[in-house]
Short mmCIF file of C-alpha atoms and ligand atoms in Angstrom, two decimals:
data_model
loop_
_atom_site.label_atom_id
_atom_site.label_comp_id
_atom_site.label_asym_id
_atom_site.label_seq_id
_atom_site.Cartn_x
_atom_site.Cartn_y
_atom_site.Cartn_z
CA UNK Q 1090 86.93 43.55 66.67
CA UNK Q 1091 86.61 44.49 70.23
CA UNK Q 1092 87.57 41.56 72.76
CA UNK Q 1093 86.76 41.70 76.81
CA UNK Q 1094 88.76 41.05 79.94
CA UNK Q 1095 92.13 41.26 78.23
CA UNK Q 1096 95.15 40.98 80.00
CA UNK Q 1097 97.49 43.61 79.51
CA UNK Q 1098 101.32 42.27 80.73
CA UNK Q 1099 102.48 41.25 77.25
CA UNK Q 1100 101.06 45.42 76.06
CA UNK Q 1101 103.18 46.91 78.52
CA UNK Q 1102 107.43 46.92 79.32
CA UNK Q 1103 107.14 47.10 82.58
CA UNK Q 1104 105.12 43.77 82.43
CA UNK Q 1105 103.09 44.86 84.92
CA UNK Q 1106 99.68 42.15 85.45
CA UNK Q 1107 96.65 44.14 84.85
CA UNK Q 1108 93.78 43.41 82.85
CA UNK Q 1109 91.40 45.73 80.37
CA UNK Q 1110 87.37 45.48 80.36
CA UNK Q 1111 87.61 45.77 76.24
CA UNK Q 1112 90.71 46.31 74.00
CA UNK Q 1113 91.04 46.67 69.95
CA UNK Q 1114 93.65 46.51 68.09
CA UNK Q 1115 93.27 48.91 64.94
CA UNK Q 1116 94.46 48.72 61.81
CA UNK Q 1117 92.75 51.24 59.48
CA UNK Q 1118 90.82 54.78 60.21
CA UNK Q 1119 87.46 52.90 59.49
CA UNK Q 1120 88.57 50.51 62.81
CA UNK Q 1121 89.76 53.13 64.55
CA UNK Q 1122 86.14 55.56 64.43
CA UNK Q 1123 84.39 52.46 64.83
CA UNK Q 1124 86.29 51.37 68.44
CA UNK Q 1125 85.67 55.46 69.14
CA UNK Q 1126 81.95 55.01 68.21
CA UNK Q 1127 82.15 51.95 70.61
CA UNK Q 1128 83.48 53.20 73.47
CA UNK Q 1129 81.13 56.63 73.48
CA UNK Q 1130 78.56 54.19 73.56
CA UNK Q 1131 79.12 52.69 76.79
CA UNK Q 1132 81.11 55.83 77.98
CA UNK Q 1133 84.28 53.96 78.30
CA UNK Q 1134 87.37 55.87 78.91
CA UNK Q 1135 90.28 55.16 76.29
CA UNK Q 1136 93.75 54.39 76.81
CA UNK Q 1137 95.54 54.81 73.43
CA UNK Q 1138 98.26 52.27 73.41
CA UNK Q 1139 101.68 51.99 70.74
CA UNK Q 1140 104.54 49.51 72.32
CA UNK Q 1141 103.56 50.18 76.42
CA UNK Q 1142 107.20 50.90 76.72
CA UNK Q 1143 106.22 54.35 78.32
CA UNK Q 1144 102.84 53.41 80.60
CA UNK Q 1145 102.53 52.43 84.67
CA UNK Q 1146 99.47 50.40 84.89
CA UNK Q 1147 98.22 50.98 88.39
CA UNK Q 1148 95.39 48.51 88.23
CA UNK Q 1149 92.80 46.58 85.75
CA UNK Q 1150 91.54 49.56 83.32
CA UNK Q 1151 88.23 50.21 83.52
CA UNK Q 1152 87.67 51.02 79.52
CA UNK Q 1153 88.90 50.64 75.83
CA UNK Q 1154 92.72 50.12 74.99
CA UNK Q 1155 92.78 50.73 71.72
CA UNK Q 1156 96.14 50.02 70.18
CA UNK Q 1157 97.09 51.89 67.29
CA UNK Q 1158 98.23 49.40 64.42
CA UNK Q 1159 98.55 51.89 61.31
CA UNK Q 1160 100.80 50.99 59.23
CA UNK Q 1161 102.48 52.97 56.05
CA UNK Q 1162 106.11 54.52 55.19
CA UNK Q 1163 106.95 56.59 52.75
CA UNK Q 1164 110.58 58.58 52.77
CA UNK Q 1165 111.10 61.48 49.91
CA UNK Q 1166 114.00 63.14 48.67
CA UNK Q 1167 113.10 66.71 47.88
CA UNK Q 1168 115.44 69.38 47.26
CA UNK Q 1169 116.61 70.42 50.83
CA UNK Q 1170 115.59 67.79 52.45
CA UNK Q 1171 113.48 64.17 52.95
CA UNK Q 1172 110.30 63.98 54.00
CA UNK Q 1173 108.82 61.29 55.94
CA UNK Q 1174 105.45 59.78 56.14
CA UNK Q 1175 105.08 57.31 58.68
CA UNK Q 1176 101.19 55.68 60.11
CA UNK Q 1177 101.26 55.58 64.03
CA UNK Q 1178 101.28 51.98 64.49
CA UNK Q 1179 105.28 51.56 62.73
CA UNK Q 1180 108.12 51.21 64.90
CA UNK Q 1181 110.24 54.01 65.72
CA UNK Q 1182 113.74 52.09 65.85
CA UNK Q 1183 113.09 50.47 62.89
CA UNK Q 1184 112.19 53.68 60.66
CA UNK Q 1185 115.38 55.76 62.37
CA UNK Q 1186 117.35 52.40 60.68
CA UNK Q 1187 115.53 52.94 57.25
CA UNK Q 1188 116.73 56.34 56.98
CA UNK Q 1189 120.62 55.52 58.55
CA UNK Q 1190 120.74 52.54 55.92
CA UNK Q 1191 119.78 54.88 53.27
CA UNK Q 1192 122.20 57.11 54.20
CA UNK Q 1193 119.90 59.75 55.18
CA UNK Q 1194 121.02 61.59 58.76
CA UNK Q 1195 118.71 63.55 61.27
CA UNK Q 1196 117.48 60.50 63.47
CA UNK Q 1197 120.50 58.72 64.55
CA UNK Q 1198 120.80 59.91 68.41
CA UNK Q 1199 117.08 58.82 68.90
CA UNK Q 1200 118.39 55.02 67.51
CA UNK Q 1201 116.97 52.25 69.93
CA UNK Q 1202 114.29 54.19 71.49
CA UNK Q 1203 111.16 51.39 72.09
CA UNK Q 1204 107.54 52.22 70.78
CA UNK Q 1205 105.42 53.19 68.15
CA UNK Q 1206 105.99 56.68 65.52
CA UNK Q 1207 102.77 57.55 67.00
CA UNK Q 1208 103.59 58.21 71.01
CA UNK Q 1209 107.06 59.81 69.60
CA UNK Q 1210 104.77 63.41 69.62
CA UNK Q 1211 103.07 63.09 72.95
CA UNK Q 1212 106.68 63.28 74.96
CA UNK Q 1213 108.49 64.78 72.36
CA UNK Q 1214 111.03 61.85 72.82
CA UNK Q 1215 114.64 62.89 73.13
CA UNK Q 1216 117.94 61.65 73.10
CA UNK Q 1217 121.64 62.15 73.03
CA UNK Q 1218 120.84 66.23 72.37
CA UNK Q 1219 118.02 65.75 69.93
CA UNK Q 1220 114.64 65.87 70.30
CA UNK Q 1221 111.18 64.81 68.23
CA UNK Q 1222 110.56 68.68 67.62
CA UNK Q 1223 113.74 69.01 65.57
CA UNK Q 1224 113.00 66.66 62.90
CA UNK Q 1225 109.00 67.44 62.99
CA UNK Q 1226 106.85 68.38 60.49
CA UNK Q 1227 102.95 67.82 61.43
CA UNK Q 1228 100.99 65.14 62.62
CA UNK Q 1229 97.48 63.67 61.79
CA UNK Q 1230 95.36 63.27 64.38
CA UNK Q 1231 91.68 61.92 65.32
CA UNK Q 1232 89.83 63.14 67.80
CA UNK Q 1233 88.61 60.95 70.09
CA UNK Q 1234 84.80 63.04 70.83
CA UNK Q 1235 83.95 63.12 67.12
CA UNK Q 1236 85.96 60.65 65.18
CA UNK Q 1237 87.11 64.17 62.98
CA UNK Q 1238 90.55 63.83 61.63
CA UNK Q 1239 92.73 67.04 62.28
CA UNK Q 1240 96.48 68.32 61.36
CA UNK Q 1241 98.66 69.60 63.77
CA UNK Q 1242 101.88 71.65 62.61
CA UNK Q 1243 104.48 72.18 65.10
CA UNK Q 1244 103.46 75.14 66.70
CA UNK Q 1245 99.95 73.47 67.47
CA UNK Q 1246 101.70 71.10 69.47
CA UNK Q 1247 103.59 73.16 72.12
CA UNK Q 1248 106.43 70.89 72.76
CA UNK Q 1249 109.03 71.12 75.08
CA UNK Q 1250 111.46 69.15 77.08
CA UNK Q 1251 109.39 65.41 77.23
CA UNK Q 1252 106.40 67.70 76.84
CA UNK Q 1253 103.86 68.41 74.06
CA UNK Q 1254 100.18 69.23 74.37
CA UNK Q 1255 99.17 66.22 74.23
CA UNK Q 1256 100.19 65.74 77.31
CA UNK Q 1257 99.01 69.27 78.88
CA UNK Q 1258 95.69 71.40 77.32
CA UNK Q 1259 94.44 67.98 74.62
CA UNK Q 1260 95.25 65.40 76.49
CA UNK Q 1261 93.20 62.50 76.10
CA UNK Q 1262 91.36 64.34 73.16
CA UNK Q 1263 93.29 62.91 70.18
CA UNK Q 1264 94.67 59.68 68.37
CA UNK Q 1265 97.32 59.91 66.52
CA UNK Q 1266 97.43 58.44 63.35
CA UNK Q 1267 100.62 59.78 61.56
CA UNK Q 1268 103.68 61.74 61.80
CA UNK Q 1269 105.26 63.75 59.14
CA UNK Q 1270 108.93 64.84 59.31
CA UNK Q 1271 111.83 66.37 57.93
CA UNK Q 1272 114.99 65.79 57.61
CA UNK Q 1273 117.66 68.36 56.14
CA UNK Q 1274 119.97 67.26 53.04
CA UNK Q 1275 123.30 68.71 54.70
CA UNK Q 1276 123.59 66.39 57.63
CA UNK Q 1277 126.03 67.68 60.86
CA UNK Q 1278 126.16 65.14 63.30
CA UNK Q 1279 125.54 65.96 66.88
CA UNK Q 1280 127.98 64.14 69.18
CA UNK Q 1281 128.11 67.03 72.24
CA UNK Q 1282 126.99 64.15 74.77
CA UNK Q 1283 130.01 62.75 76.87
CA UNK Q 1284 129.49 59.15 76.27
CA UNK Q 1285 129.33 59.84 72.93
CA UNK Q 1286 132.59 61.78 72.21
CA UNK Q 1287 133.81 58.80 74.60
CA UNK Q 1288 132.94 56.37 71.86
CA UNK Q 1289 134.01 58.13 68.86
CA UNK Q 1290 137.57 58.80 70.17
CA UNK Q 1291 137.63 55.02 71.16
CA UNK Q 1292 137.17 53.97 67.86
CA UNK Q 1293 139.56 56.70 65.90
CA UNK Q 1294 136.62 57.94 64.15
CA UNK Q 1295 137.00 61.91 62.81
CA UNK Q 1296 133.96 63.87 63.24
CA UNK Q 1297 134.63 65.32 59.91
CA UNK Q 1298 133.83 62.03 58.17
CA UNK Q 1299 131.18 60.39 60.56
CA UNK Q 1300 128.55 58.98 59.01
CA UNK Q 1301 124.82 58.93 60.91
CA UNK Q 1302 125.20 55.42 60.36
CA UNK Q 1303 128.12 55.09 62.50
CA UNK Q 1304 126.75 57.75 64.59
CA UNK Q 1305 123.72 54.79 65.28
CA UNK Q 1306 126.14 52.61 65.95
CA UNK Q 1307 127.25 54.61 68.84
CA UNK Q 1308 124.05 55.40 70.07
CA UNK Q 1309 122.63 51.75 69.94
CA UNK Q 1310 126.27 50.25 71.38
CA UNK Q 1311 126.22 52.72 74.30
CA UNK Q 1312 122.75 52.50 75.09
CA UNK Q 1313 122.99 48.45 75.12
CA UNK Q 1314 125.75 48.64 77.83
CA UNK Q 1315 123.43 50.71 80.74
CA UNK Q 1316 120.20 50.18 79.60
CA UNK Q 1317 118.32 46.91 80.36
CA UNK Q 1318 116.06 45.15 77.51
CA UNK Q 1319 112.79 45.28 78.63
CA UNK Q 1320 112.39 41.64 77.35
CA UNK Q 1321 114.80 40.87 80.07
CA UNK Q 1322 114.69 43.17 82.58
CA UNK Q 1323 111.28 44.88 82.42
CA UNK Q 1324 111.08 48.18 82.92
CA UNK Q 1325 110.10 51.90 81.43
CA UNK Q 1326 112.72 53.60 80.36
CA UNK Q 1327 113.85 56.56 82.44
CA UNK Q 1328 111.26 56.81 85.35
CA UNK Q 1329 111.54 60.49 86.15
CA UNK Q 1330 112.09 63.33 83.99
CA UNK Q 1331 115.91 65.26 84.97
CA UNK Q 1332 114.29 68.19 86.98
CA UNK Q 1333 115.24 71.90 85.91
CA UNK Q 1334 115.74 74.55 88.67
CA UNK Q 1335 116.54 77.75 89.41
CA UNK Q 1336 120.09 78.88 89.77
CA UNK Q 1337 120.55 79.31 93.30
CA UNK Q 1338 119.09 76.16 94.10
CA UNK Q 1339 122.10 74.90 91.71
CA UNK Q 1340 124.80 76.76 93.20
CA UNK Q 1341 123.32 75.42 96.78
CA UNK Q 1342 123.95 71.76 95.54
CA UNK Q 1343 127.29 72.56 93.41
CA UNK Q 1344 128.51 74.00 96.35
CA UNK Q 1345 127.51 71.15 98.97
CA UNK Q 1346 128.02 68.06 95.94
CA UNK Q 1347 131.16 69.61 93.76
CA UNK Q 1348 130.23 66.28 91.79
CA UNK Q 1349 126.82 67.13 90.84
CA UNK Q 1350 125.50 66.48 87.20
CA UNK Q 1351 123.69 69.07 85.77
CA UNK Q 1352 123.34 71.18 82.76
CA UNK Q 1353 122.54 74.72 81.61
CA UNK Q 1354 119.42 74.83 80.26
CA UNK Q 1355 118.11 78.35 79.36
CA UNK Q 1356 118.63 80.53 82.60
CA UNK Q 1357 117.79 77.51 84.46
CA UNK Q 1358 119.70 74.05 85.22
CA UNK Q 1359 118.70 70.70 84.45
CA UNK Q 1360 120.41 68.34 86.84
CA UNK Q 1361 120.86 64.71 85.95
CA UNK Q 1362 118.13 63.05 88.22
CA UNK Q 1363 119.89 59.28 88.10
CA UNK Q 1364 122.82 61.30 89.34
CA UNK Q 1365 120.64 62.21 92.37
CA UNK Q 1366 118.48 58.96 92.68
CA UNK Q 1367 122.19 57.30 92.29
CA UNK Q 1368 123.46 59.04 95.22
CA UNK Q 1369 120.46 58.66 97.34
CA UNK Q 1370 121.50 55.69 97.55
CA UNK Q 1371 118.77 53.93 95.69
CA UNK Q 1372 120.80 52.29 93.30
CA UNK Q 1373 120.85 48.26 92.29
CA UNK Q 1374 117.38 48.33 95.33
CA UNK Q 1375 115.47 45.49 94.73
CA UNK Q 1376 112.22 45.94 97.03
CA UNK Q 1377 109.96 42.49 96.42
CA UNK Q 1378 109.18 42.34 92.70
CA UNK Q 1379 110.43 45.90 92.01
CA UNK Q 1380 113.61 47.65 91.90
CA UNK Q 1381 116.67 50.00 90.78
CA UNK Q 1382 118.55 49.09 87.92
CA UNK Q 1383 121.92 48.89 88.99
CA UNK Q 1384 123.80 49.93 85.91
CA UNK Q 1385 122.00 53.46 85.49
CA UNK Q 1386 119.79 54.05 88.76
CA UNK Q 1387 116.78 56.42 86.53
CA UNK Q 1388 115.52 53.24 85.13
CA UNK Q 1389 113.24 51.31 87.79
CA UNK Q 1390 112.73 47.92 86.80
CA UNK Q 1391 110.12 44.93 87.51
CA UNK Q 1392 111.86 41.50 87.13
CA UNK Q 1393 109.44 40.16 89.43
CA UNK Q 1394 106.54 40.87 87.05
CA UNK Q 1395 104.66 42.78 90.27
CA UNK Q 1396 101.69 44.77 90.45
CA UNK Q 1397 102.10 48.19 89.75
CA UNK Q 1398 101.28 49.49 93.13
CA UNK Q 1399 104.29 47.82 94.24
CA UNK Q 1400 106.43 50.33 91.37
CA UNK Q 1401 104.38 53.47 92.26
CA UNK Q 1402 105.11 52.79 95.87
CA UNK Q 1403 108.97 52.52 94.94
CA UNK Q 1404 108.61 55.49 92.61
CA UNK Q 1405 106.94 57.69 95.57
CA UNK Q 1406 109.23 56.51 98.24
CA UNK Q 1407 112.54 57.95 95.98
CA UNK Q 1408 110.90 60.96 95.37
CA UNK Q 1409 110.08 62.03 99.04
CA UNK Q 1410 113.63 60.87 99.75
CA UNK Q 1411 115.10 63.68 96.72
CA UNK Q 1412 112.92 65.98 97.80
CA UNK Q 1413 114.33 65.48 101.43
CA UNK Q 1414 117.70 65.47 100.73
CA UNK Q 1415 118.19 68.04 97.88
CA UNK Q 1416 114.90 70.14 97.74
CA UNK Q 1417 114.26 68.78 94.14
CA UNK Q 1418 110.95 66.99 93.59
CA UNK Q 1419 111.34 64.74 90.90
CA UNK Q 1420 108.37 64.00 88.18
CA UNK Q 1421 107.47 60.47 87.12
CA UNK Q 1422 108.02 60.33 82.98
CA UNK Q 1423 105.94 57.70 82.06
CA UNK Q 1424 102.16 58.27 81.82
CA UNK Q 1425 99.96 56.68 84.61
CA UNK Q 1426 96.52 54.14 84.24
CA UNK Q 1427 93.96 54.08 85.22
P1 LIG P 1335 103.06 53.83 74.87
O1 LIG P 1335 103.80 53.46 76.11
O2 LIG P 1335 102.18 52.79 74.28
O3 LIG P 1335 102.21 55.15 75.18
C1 LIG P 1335 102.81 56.24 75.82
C2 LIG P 1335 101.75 57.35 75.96
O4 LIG P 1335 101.40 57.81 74.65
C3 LIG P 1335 100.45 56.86 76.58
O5 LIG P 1335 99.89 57.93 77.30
C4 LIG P 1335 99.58 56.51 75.38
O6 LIG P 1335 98.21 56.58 75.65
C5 LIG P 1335 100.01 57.58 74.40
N1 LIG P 1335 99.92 57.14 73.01
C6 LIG P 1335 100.55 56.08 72.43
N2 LIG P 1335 100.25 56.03 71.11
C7 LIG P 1335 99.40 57.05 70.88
C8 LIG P 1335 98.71 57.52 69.71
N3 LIG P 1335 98.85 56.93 68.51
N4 LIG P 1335 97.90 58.61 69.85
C9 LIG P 1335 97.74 59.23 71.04
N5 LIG P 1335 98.35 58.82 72.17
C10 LIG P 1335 99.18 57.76 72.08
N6 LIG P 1335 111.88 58.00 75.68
C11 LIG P 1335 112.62 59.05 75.24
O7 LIG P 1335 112.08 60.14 75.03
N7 LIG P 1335 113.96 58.92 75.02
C12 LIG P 1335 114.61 57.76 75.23
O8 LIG P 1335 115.82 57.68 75.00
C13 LIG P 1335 113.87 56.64 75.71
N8 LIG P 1335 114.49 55.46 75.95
C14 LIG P 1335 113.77 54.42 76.45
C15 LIG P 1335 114.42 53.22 76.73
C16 LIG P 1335 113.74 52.14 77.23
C17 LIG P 1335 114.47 50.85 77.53
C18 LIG P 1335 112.34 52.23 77.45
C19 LIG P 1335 111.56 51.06 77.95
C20 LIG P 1335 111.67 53.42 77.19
C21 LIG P 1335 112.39 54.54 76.68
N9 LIG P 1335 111.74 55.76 76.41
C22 LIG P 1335 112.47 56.81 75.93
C23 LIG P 1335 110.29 55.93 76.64
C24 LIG P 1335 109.41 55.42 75.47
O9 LIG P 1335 110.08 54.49 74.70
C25 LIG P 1335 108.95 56.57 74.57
O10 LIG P 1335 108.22 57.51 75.30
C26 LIG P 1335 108.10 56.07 73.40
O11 LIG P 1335 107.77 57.12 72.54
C27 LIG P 1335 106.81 55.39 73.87
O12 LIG P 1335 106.26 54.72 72.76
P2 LIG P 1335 105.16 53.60 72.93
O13 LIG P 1335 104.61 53.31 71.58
O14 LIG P 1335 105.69 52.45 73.69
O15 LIG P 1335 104.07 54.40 73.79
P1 LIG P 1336 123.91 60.18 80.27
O1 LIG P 1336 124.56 60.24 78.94
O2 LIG P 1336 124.51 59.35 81.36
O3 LIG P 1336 123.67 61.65 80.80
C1 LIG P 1336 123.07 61.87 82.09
C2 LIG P 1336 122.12 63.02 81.96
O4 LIG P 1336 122.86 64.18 81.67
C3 LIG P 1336 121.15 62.79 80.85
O5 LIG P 1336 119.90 62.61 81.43
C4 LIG P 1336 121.26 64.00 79.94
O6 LIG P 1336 120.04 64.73 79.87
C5 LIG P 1336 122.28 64.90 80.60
N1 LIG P 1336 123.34 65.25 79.64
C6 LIG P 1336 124.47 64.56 79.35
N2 LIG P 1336 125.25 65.24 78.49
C7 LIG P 1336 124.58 66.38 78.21
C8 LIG P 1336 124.87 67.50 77.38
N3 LIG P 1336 125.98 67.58 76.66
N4 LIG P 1336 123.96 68.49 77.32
C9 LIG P 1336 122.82 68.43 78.02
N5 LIG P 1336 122.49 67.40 78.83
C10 LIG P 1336 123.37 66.39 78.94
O7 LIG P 1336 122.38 59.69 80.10
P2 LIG P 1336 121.78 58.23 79.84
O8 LIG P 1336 120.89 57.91 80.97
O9 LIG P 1336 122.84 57.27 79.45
O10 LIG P 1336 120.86 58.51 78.59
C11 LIG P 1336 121.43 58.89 77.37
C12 LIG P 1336 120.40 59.64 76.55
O11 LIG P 1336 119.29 58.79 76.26
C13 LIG P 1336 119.82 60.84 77.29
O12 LIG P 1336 119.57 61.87 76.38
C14 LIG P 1336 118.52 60.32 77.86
O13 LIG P 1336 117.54 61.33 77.99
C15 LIG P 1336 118.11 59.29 76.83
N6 LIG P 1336 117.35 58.20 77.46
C16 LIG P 1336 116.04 58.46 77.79
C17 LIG P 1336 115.27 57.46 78.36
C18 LIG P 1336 113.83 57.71 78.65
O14 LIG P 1336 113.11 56.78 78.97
N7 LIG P 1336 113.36 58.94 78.56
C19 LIG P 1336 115.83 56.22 78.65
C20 LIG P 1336 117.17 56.02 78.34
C21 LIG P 1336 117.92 57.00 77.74
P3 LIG P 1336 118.83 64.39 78.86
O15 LIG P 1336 118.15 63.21 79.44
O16 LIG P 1336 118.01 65.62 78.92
O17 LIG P 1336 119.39 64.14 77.50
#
């Protein structure tokens, strides 16, 4: 079950070259407590791995990727809602089409987000104006120090904007093995975002009689027509998360960029960090193997299969140059290995 010196490019979106000292691909709890049992043997650290669509791998990993290949649906109507069950190791896109086929709303704005149901929780993924944490239930989860499989409801798993604790206080503690959610019987779209209202009023649609079908449809058109494939173009989605700040930092930059793209959030303002990166000047870069995407300037992309120093290097660079020319320090999304 457990093979050496694997090479990790086709496990990762950015198709980064790195290899693994062991990796395991998992397919039922029994696998899954036996790779842990395995890799507390020889002490290896563990890099828990869905689709690799939101990883930077800065080098060969020193330990066990263990990729989490669970598989299992099951969608119930009940009598306010539907309830899903869904094993890490399916595919998010594909069970946000199961429900839109079925008619079932809820999911639609998250449509054509890469990756497994099982790294949805750990950055409380988010789109168009909705976010994991809306639709969530509980997860299952097994804990990597004891094999011991534990439930999480939502409050147990603090999350927050890309944020959840499995990122924060447990991180690196647990596996997740499945995600329960919830879905409400009386759907109401939510079509706030301007590129969506864009697209509805293109097509004539009424808001009254959308359907979360069509409401997919949007998502997964407009998303197609910025957003590179990373079969294509690789790459890892948005690099840095949209930074929030204080007020009169935001009136400083209103004031001095009228144009700025920001948005209240709380008593604080989340400004749109491509808008920044875009303005920079960094946008379209290509730096050796590594660069800008020039169609929406968050994503940073890797046509030239590089190394991943090459990215960080890229990633660092634009950051010191935000930081220097608006006073916003911009954090990297994607998680970091080793
Ligand atoms: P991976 O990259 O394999 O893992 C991500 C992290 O989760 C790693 O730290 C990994 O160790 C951990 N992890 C994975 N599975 C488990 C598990 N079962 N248990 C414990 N830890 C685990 N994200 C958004 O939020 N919104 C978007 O709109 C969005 N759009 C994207 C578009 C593109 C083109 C790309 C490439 C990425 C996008 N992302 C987006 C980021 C990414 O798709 C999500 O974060 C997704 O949830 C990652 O899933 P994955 O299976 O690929 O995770
Ligand atoms: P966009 O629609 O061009 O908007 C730019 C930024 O403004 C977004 O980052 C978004 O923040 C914010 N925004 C726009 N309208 C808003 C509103 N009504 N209220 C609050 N915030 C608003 O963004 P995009 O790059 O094309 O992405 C579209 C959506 O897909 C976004 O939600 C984005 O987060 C998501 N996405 C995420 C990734 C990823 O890897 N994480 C990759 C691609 C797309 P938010 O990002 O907070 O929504």
């Amino acid at each position: 079950m457990i093979e050496t010196d694997i090479d990790l490019q086709p496990h990762n979106t950015l198709a980064i070259s790195a290899r693994s000292a062991h990796f395991a691909r998992v397919r039922s709890l029994d696998e899954l407590r036996e790779a842990l049992v395995f890799a507390r043997a020889k002490k290896l650290p563990i890099l828990p791995l869905g689709g690799g669509s939101n990883i930077v791998l800065t080098g060969d990993f020193p330990g066990l990727v263990i990729q989490v290949d669970l598989r299992g649906l099951s969608l119930q109507a009940e009598a306010n809602s539907h309830s899903i069950e869904a094993a890490a190791g399916e595919n998010w896109h594909q069970l946000v089409m199961t429900t839109v086929n079925n008619g079932i709303g809820g999911l639609e704005n998250l449509s054509l987000i890469p990756g497994k149901i099982g790294a949805a929780p750990i950055q409380n993924i988010g789109a168009y104006g909705v976010e994991l944490c809306d639709r969530f239930m509980s997860l299952q989860a097994m804990e990597i120090a004891t094999g011991e499989l534990h439930d999480f409801g939502k409050d147990d798993c603090d999350f927050a904007y890309r944020d959840s604790v499995f990122k924060g206080r447990l991180r690196d503690q647990y596996i997740i093995t499945q995600v329960n959610l919830q879905l409400p019987q009386e759907w109401l779209p939510r079509v706030d975002y301007p590129a969506l209202q864009q697209y509805i009023v293109g097509h004539n649609w009424e808001i009254d009689s959308l359907t979360p079908i069509q409401v997919a449809q949007a998502v997964i058109d407009i998303r197609s027509s910025k957003l590179p494939l990373p079969d294509e173009i690789p790459n890892a989605g948005s690099f840095f998360k949209n930074p929030v700040v204080d007020t009169d930092l935001y009136q400083s930059l209103k004031a001095e960029h009228p144009d700025l793209v920001a948005y209240a959030a709380g008593e604080h303002w989340k400004l749109a960090a491509g808008w920044l990166i875009d303005r920079a000047g960094w946008r379209g870069l290509r730096r050796r193997a590594v660069g800008v995407h020039e169609r929406q300037a968050l994503v940073l992309i890797n046509p030239g299969r590089g190394a991943g120093g090459e990215l960080v290097q890229l990633a660092q660079d634009i950051a010191e140059d935000i930081h220097t020319k608006f006073g916003v320090y911009l954090e990297p999304e994607p998680r970091f290995y080793p």
